[in-house]
Coordinates of C-alpha atoms in Angstrom, one line a residue:
Chain A
M15 CA 79.4 115.7 78.8
I16 CA 80.4 113.1 81.4
P17 CA 84.0 112.2 80.8
N18 CA 85.1 108.6 81.2
D19 CA 88.0 107.9 83.5
S20 CA 89.1 105.2 85.8
P21 CA 89.4 105.6 89.6
T22 CA 93.2 105.8 89.3
S23 CA 94.0 106.8 85.7
Q24 CA 93.8 110.2 84.2
A25 CA 93.6 108.8 80.7
R26 CA 90.4 109.3 78.8
P27 CA 89.1 106.6 76.5
G28 CA 90.7 106.5 73.2
T29 CA 93.7 108.2 74.6
P30 CA 96.3 105.5 75.0
V31 CA 98.7 106.1 77.9
V32 CA 101.7 106.1 75.6
V33 CA 104.7 108.3 75.5
A34 CA 106.2 108.2 72.0
P35 CA 109.5 106.3 72.2
A36 CA 112.7 108.3 71.4
A37 CA 114.0 107.6 68.0
N38 CA 116.8 105.3 69.3
E39 CA 114.7 103.2 71.6
P40 CA 113.0 100.1 70.4
H41 CA 109.3 100.4 70.3
E42 CA 107.3 98.2 72.6
T43 CA 103.5 97.9 72.8
P44 CA 102.7 99.1 76.3
W45 CA 100.3 96.8 78.2
S46 CA 97.0 98.4 79.0
L47 CA 95.8 99.6 82.4
W48 CA 93.3 97.5 84.4
E49 CA 91.5 98.4 87.6
V50 CA 91.4 95.6 90.2
F51 CA 88.5 94.9 92.6
V52 CA 88.8 92.3 95.4
R53 CA 86.2 90.6 97.5
S54 CA 87.9 90.1 100.8
S55 CA 85.5 87.4 102.0
R56 CA 82.1 85.9 101.1
G57 CA 79.2 88.2 101.9
L58 CA 81.2 91.4 101.1
S59 CA 81.3 93.5 98.0
H60 CA 84.3 93.7 95.6
V61 CA 86.2 96.8 96.6
H62 CA 88.7 98.7 94.5
A63 CA 92.2 97.6 95.4
G64 CA 94.4 99.3 92.8
S65 CA 95.5 99.0 89.3
L66 CA 98.0 97.2 87.1
H67 CA 99.2 96.7 83.6
A68 CA 98.5 93.5 81.6
P69 CA 98.2 92.5 78.0
D70 CA 94.9 90.8 78.4
A71 CA 92.2 89.8 81.0
A72 CA 93.7 86.4 81.8
M73 CA 97.1 87.9 82.6
A74 CA 95.5 90.8 84.4
L75 CA 93.7 88.3 86.7
R76 CA 96.9 86.4 87.4
N77 CA 98.9 89.6 88.0
A78 CA 96.1 90.9 90.3
R79 CA 96.3 87.7 92.3
D80 CA 100.1 88.1 92.8
L81 CA 99.9 91.8 93.4
Y82 CA 96.9 92.2 95.6
T83 CA 96.2 88.9 97.3
R84 CA 99.6 87.7 98.6
R85 CA 98.2 87.4 102.1
N86 CA 94.8 85.9 101.6
E87 CA 93.2 89.3 101.1
G88 CA 90.7 88.0 98.7
V89 CA 88.3 85.1 97.6
S90 CA 87.4 86.7 94.3
I91 CA 88.9 89.2 91.9
W92 CA 87.4 91.4 89.2
V93 CA 89.6 93.1 86.6
V94 CA 88.2 95.9 84.4
P95 CA 89.9 97.7 81.6
A96 CA 90.5 101.2 83.0
D97 CA 89.1 102.9 79.9
A98 CA 85.8 101.0 80.2
I99 CA 84.9 102.8 83.4
S100 CA 82.7 105.9 83.3
S101 CA 82.8 108.4 86.1
S102 CA 81.2 111.7 87.1
D103 CA 82.8 114.9 86.0
P104 CA 85.2 116.1 88.7
D105 CA 84.8 119.7 87.6
S106 CA 81.0 119.6 88.4
K107 CA 81.3 117.8 91.7
G108 CA 79.2 120.4 93.5
S109 CA 76.2 120.6 91.2
F110 CA 76.1 116.9 90.3
F111 CA 75.6 115.9 93.9
E112 CA 73.4 118.9 94.8
S113 CA 70.1 117.1 94.9
P114 CA 70.2 115.5 98.3
Q115 CA 71.2 118.8 100.0
G116 CA 68.5 120.4 102.2
K117 CA 66.6 117.1 102.2
D118 CA 67.3 116.1 105.8
Y119 CA 63.9 114.5 106.0
R120 CA 65.5 111.6 104.1
H121 CA 67.4 110.7 107.3
A122 CA 65.8 109.1 110.3
T123 CA 67.6 111.6 112.5
Y124 CA 65.3 114.4 111.1
Y125 CA 62.4 113.0 113.1
T126 CA 62.9 114.0 116.7
K127 CA 59.4 113.8 118.2
S128 CA 59.6 110.1 118.6
E129 CA 62.7 110.3 120.9
G130 CA 62.3 108.0 123.9
V131 CA 59.7 105.8 122.1
K132 CA 60.9 102.3 122.2
H133 CA 61.7 100.1 119.1
L134 CA 61.2 103.1 116.7
Chain B
M19 CA 98.1 112.4 76.7
A20 CA 95.2 114.3 78.3
S21 CA 97.1 115.2 81.4
Q22 CA 99.9 116.9 79.5
N23 CA 97.6 119.9 79.0
L24 CA 97.9 120.4 82.7
Q25 CA 101.6 120.2 82.7
S26 CA 102.3 123.1 80.4
V27 CA 101.2 126.4 81.8
P28 CA 100.6 128.8 79.0
A29 CA 102.5 132.1 79.3
E30 CA 99.3 134.1 79.0
L31 CA 95.9 133.0 80.2
S32 CA 92.7 134.2 78.8
P33 CA 90.3 135.7 81.3
E34 CA 88.2 132.5 81.4
E35 CA 91.3 130.4 81.9
L36 CA 92.6 132.7 84.6
E37 CA 89.2 132.5 86.4
R38 CA 89.3 128.7 86.2
E39 CA 92.9 128.7 87.6
Q40 CA 91.9 130.9 90.5
A41 CA 88.8 128.8 91.2
G42 CA 91.0 125.7 91.1
Q43 CA 93.6 127.2 93.4
A44 CA 90.9 128.3 95.9
Y45 CA 89.3 124.8 95.9
F46 CA 92.7 123.2 96.3
D47 CA 93.6 125.5 99.2
R48 CA 90.4 124.7 100.9
I49 CA 90.9 120.9 100.6
I50 CA 94.4 121.3 102.0
S51 CA 93.3 123.5 104.9
E52 CA 90.6 121.1 105.8
D53 CA 93.3 118.3 105.8
S54 CA 91.2 116.5 103.2
R55 CA 92.5 114.6 100.2
I56 CA 93.3 115.6 96.6
E57 CA 92.2 113.0 94.0
P58 CA 93.7 112.5 90.6
R59 CA 91.3 114.5 88.5
D60 CA 91.2 117.5 90.8
W61 CA 92.8 120.8 89.9
M62 CA 96.2 121.0 91.5
P63 CA 99.1 123.5 91.4
E64 CA 101.8 122.4 88.9
A65 CA 104.5 122.4 91.5
Y66 CA 102.4 120.1 93.7
R67 CA 102.0 117.7 90.8
K68 CA 105.7 117.8 90.1
T69 CA 106.8 117.4 93.7
L70 CA 104.5 114.3 94.1
L71 CA 105.5 112.8 90.8
R72 CA 109.2 113.2 91.8
Q73 CA 108.7 111.8 95.3
I74 CA 106.4 108.9 94.3
S75 CA 108.4 107.8 91.3
Q76 CA 111.7 107.9 93.3
H77 CA 110.0 105.9 96.0
A78 CA 108.8 103.3 93.4
H79 CA 112.3 103.1 91.9
S80 CA 113.7 102.6 95.4
E81 CA 111.5 99.6 96.0
I82 CA 112.4 98.1 92.6
I83 CA 116.2 98.6 93.0
G84 CA 115.8 97.6 96.7
M85 CA 115.0 94.1 95.6
Q86 CA 118.6 93.5 94.5
P87 CA 120.8 93.5 97.7
E88 CA 118.4 90.9 99.2
A89 CA 117.7 88.9 96.0
N90 CA 121.5 88.3 95.8
W91 CA 121.2 86.3 99.0
I92 CA 118.3 84.1 98.2
T93 CA 120.5 81.3 96.9
R94 CA 122.7 81.5 99.9
A95 CA 120.1 81.7 102.6
P96 CA 121.1 79.4 105.5
S97 CA 117.9 77.4 105.6
L98 CA 114.8 76.6 103.5
K99 CA 112.7 78.7 106.0
R100 CA 115.0 81.7 105.6
K101 CA 115.0 81.3 101.8
A102 CA 111.2 81.2 101.7
I103 CA 111.0 84.3 103.9
L104 CA 113.5 86.2 101.8
M105 CA 111.7 85.4 98.6
A106 CA 108.4 86.6 100.1
K107 CA 110.1 89.8 101.2
V108 CA 111.7 90.5 97.8
Q109 CA 108.3 89.8 96.2
D110 CA 106.7 92.3 98.5
E111 CA 109.3 94.9 97.4
A112 CA 108.3 94.3 93.8
G113 CA 104.6 94.7 94.8
H114 CA 105.4 98.0 96.7
G115 CA 107.1 99.3 93.6
L116 CA 104.1 98.5 91.5
Y117 CA 101.6 100.1 93.9
L118 CA 103.7 103.3 93.8
Y119 CA 104.1 103.3 90.0
S120 CA 100.3 103.1 89.8
A121 CA 100.0 106.1 92.1
A122 CA 102.5 108.0 90.1
E123 CA 100.7 107.2 86.9
T124 CA 97.6 109.0 88.2
L125 CA 99.6 112.2 88.0
G126 CA 100.0 111.8 84.2
Q127 CA 103.3 110.0 83.9
S128 CA 103.3 106.7 81.9
R129 CA 104.8 103.6 83.4
D130 CA 107.1 103.2 80.4
K131 CA 108.5 106.6 80.8
M132 CA 109.3 105.9 84.5
T133 CA 110.9 102.6 83.6
T134 CA 113.0 104.2 80.8
D135 CA 114.1 107.0 83.1
L136 CA 115.3 104.6 85.7
I137 CA 117.3 102.4 83.4
A138 CA 118.7 105.4 81.6
G139 CA 120.1 106.6 84.9
K140 CA 117.9 109.8 84.7
A141 CA 115.9 109.0 87.9
R142 CA 117.0 108.9 91.5
Y143 CA 116.3 106.3 94.1
S144 CA 117.1 105.9 97.8
S145 CA 120.9 106.2 98.4
I146 CA 120.7 103.2 100.8
F147 CA 120.5 100.6 98.0
N148 CA 123.9 101.5 96.6
Y149 CA 125.7 99.9 99.5
P150 CA 126.7 96.3 99.2
A151 CA 125.2 93.4 101.2
I152 CA 128.3 91.4 102.0
S153 CA 127.3 88.9 104.6
W154 CA 124.1 87.0 105.7
A155 CA 123.9 89.3 108.7
D156 CA 123.3 92.2 106.3
M157 CA 119.9 90.6 105.6
G158 CA 119.2 91.1 109.3
A159 CA 120.6 94.7 109.4
I160 CA 118.7 95.7 106.2
G161 CA 115.4 94.4 107.6
W162 CA 115.9 95.9 111.0
L163 CA 117.5 99.2 110.2
V164 CA 116.7 100.0 106.6
D165 CA 113.1 98.8 106.7
G166 CA 112.8 100.2 110.2
A167 CA 113.8 103.6 108.9
A168 CA 111.5 103.2 105.9
I169 CA 108.5 102.4 108.2
C170 CA 109.3 105.5 110.4
N171 CA 109.2 107.6 107.2
Q172 CA 106.2 105.9 105.6
V173 CA 103.7 105.7 108.4
P174 CA 103.1 109.5 108.3
L175 CA 102.9 109.3 104.5
C176 CA 99.7 107.2 104.9
R177 CA 98.1 110.6 105.6
A178 CA 99.7 112.4 102.7
S179 CA 97.3 114.8 101.1
Y180 CA 97.4 113.0 97.7
G181 CA 94.8 110.2 97.9
P182 CA 96.5 107.5 95.7
Y183 CA 99.8 108.0 97.4
G184 CA 98.3 107.7 100.9
R185 CA 96.4 104.6 99.9
A186 CA 99.5 103.0 98.4
M187 CA 101.4 103.8 101.6
V188 CA 98.7 102.1 103.8
R189 CA 99.1 98.9 101.9
I190 CA 102.8 99.1 102.0
C191 CA 103.0 99.8 105.7
K192 CA 100.8 96.8 106.5
E193 CA 103.3 94.6 104.7
E194 CA 106.5 96.3 105.9
S195 CA 106.3 95.4 109.5
F196 CA 107.0 91.7 108.7
H197 CA 110.1 92.9 106.9
Q198 CA 111.5 94.6 110.0
R199 CA 110.6 91.8 112.4
Q200 CA 112.3 89.1 110.2
G201 CA 115.4 91.3 110.1
F202 CA 115.4 91.7 113.8
E203 CA 115.0 87.9 114.2
I204 CA 118.0 87.2 112.0
L205 CA 120.2 89.5 114.0
L206 CA 118.9 88.1 117.3
E207 CA 119.7 84.6 116.3
L208 CA 123.2 85.5 115.1
S209 CA 123.8 87.5 118.3
N210 CA 122.9 84.5 120.4
G211 CA 125.0 82.2 118.3
T212 CA 128.8 81.6 118.2
P213 CA 131.1 84.5 118.9
A214 CA 131.9 84.7 115.1
Q215 CA 128.2 84.9 114.3
K216 CA 127.7 87.6 116.9
Q217 CA 130.6 89.5 115.4
M218 CA 129.0 89.2 112.0
A219 CA 125.8 90.7 113.3
Q220 CA 127.7 93.6 115.0
D221 CA 129.7 94.2 111.9
A222 CA 126.5 94.5 109.8
V223 CA 124.9 96.9 112.3
N224 CA 128.0 99.0 112.2
R225 CA 128.0 99.3 108.5
W226 CA 124.2 99.9 108.0
Y227 CA 123.6 102.3 110.9
A228 CA 124.8 105.6 109.4
P229 CA 123.4 105.0 105.9
A230 CA 120.0 104.1 107.5
L231 CA 120.0 107.4 109.4
M232 CA 120.7 109.2 106.2
M233 CA 117.7 107.7 104.6
F234 CA 115.6 110.4 106.3
G235 CA 117.2 113.0 104.0
P236 CA 119.5 116.0 104.7
P237 CA 119.2 117.9 107.9
D238 CA 116.3 120.3 108.1
D239 CA 118.4 123.5 107.5
D240 CA 119.7 121.9 104.3
S241 CA 116.4 120.5 103.0
P242 CA 114.9 123.2 100.8
N243 CA 111.8 121.4 99.6
S244 CA 110.6 120.1 103.0
K245 CA 108.8 123.3 104.1
Q246 CA 106.6 123.4 101.0
S247 CA 105.9 119.6 101.2
M248 CA 104.8 120.1 104.8
A249 CA 102.6 123.1 103.8
W250 CA 100.9 120.8 101.3
N251 CA 100.4 118.0 103.9
I252 CA 102.5 115.6 101.9
K253 CA 105.2 115.5 104.6
R254 CA 103.9 115.5 108.1
F255 CA 107.2 115.6 110.0
S256 CA 110.6 117.1 109.2
N257 CA 113.6 114.9 108.3
D258 CA 115.4 115.6 111.6
E259 CA 112.3 114.9 113.6
L260 CA 111.8 111.5 112.1
R261 CA 115.5 110.7 112.4
S262 CA 115.4 111.5 116.0
R263 CA 112.4 109.3 116.6
F264 CA 114.1 106.5 114.8
V265 CA 117.2 106.8 116.9
G266 CA 115.1 106.6 120.1
M267 CA 113.5 103.3 119.0
M268 CA 116.8 101.8 117.9
V269 CA 118.5 102.6 121.3
E270 CA 116.0 100.4 123.1
Q271 CA 115.9 97.6 120.5
I272 CA 119.7 97.2 120.2
K273 CA 119.7 96.3 123.9
V274 CA 117.4 93.3 123.2
L275 CA 119.7 92.3 120.4
G276 CA 122.7 92.3 122.8
L277 CA 124.7 94.4 120.3
T278 CA 125.7 98.1 120.2
L279 CA 125.1 101.0 117.9
P280 CA 128.3 102.5 116.4
D281 CA 127.5 106.0 117.8
K282 CA 129.0 107.2 121.0
D283 CA 127.1 110.5 120.8
I284 CA 123.6 109.2 121.2
R285 CA 121.8 111.0 124.0
F286 CA 118.4 112.1 125.0
N287 CA 118.2 115.9 125.2
E288 CA 116.1 116.7 128.2
E289 CA 115.4 120.2 127.1
T290 CA 114.2 119.4 123.6
K291 CA 112.9 116.0 124.6
K292 CA 114.5 114.6 121.5
W293 CA 117.1 112.0 120.8
E294 CA 120.4 113.2 119.3
H295 CA 123.0 111.3 117.4
G296 CA 126.6 111.7 116.3
P297 CA 127.6 113.6 113.1
L298 CA 126.8 112.0 109.8
D299 CA 128.9 112.2 106.6
W300 CA 126.6 114.2 104.3
N301 CA 129.3 114.4 101.7
E302 CA 129.1 110.7 101.4
F303 CA 125.3 110.9 101.1
K304 CA 125.6 113.5 98.3
D305 CA 128.2 111.3 96.5
V306 CA 126.0 108.2 96.6
L307 CA 123.0 110.2 95.3
A308 CA 125.2 111.6 92.6
G309 CA 125.9 108.0 91.4
K310 CA 129.3 107.6 93.1
G311 CA 128.3 105.0 95.7
P312 CA 129.8 101.6 95.8
C313 CA 127.1 99.8 93.9
N314 CA 125.3 102.5 91.7
A315 CA 126.6 101.2 88.4
Q316 CA 126.0 97.5 89.3
R317 CA 122.4 98.2 90.5
L318 CA 121.5 100.0 87.3
E319 CA 123.2 97.5 85.1
R320 CA 121.3 94.7 86.7
R321 CA 118.0 96.5 86.3
R322 CA 118.7 97.3 82.7
E323 CA 119.7 93.6 82.0
A324 CA 116.5 92.4 83.7
H325 CA 114.4 94.8 81.6
D326 CA 116.1 93.8 78.4
D327 CA 116.0 90.1 79.2
G328 CA 112.2 90.3 79.8
A329 CA 111.5 92.1 76.5
W330 CA 110.6 88.9 74.7
V331 CA 108.1 87.9 77.4
R332 CA 106.4 91.3 77.2
E333 CA 106.3 91.2 73.4
A334 CA 105.0 87.6 73.3
A335 CA 102.2 88.4 75.8
A336 CA 101.2 91.5 73.9
E337 CA 101.2 89.6 70.6
Y338 CA 99.2 86.7 72.0
A339 CA 96.6 89.2 73.4
R340 CA 96.4 90.9 70.0
K341 CA 95.9 87.6 68.2
Q342 CA 93.2 86.5 70.7
A343 CA 91.4 89.8 70.3
E344 CA 91.5 89.4 66.5
K345 CA 90.1 85.9 66.7
E346 CA 87.3 87.0 68.9
Y347 CA 86.5 89.9 66.6
A348 CA 86.5 87.5 63.6
A349 CA 84.2 85.0 65.3

C-alpha cells in the first residue's frame, strides 16, 4: 500500500489533524492544512515553499501570498490540500528506488571511449 | 492522530516490533553520522522528536510573542518611513512564527494544541520578550542586539539535522538581516542626533545588552540538553561559543555607533582565541523564564485577548467555507 501524505504533514487522509478540545474549552473547527508551491519567475517550475492553514482555497491563496511572497518571491502560487497529495512509502525507500541502481549505462559518463572527441 | 502511535512507546515490544525499532535506530544513526537530514516520516528516537518539538514550538512562540514589544511602537514611530519599516518587521515575525509552527506540526503536534498551550501559559518562549520596550531607541536596540543575537543563534540552525526545521530557518535567516540593519540604523541616527537622543540610544543599549547575551541560554556547564542536541546535529555550537562570537561582533559594531557596551570586562582571550564578557545574572534569567519577568503576564494576556478577539473571524471563515462546499456538492 502506498500511504498518502503531504511533504510536510504526517497526517494521513481521513485523519483530521485535530486534538480533542478539553471539556472546558470552546470547540473550534480547525482550518485544514494546505501545501504551497511558488513559481519564482516565468520559465521556472512551481516549487514547494511550505504549508499553512486556511478554511478554503481562496483564503489559502491569500494567506500564501502574505506568508510566502512578501518580497516578490513569486509570480504564481498553487495551493493544494495536504491530504490530496500521495507520496511514496518512506519505509520502503530502498526497494522503491532500487531499479536505476547498477544501470550506469543510463548516464553519459558511462561511455568513456569517446573522450577527447569533440562535440560528443 | 497517526503520529501518536509513535509517541507512546509500549512497555514491551514484540520481536517484530523490536526488530523494526532496531532497524529504525540503525537507519537514523547512519543518517546522522553522514550529516544528512531526517525527514518527517522517517523513524526517529522518541527523545529526538520531543527535543525538536520543544525547541521548534518554543521558537515559534517566541516569534509570535516577539511581535508585541515592537507592535506597541507602530503608532508612535517618528516618521511614516519608520512606521512602514516597523510594520514590515512585525509582519515578518508573524511569518516566522508560522513557518516554525508548520515545521513543528510535521512532528505530530497540532497547531491548535500549540496555540492553546501558549495562551494557557503552559509553553515557554524566549525570555527576552518579557522585558519592556520603553523608548523609541529600544526599537533600535531590539533590532541590533536582540535580532543580532537571534541571527547568531539561527544561522547554524539552517543546518539542523531535521529537514523542515532547517528549511524554515533558511527562510527566516534571509529575512532577519533586514531586521538587524534597520535596528542599527535607528541607533546610528539617534547617536548622531541631539545629546538627548544619543543618551536615549545609550540607555537602550545599556538595558538590552545583558538580556540579549542571555538569549544564547545558560552557560555550557549548566546546559544539560546541549550535549545531546549537538550529538544529534540539531545544535552545531555550544551556548557559550555562540555568545562569545556575538560579543566579538558587537565590540566592533558599537564603535561605529559611537556608543559603549555596558560591560567593562569584555576582552579577547589570546590563549583561547575567544571573546569574554562580564558576569551575567542567571538568577534573573531563571526568574524571567519562570514567569516572573517584568512583562510575562502582560504578554500572555495580550496574546490571549488577540486569540479570543479573532475567534469570530475564524468561525465565520470556516462556516463560509463549509457552506460553499455544500453548495458545490449540491450543484
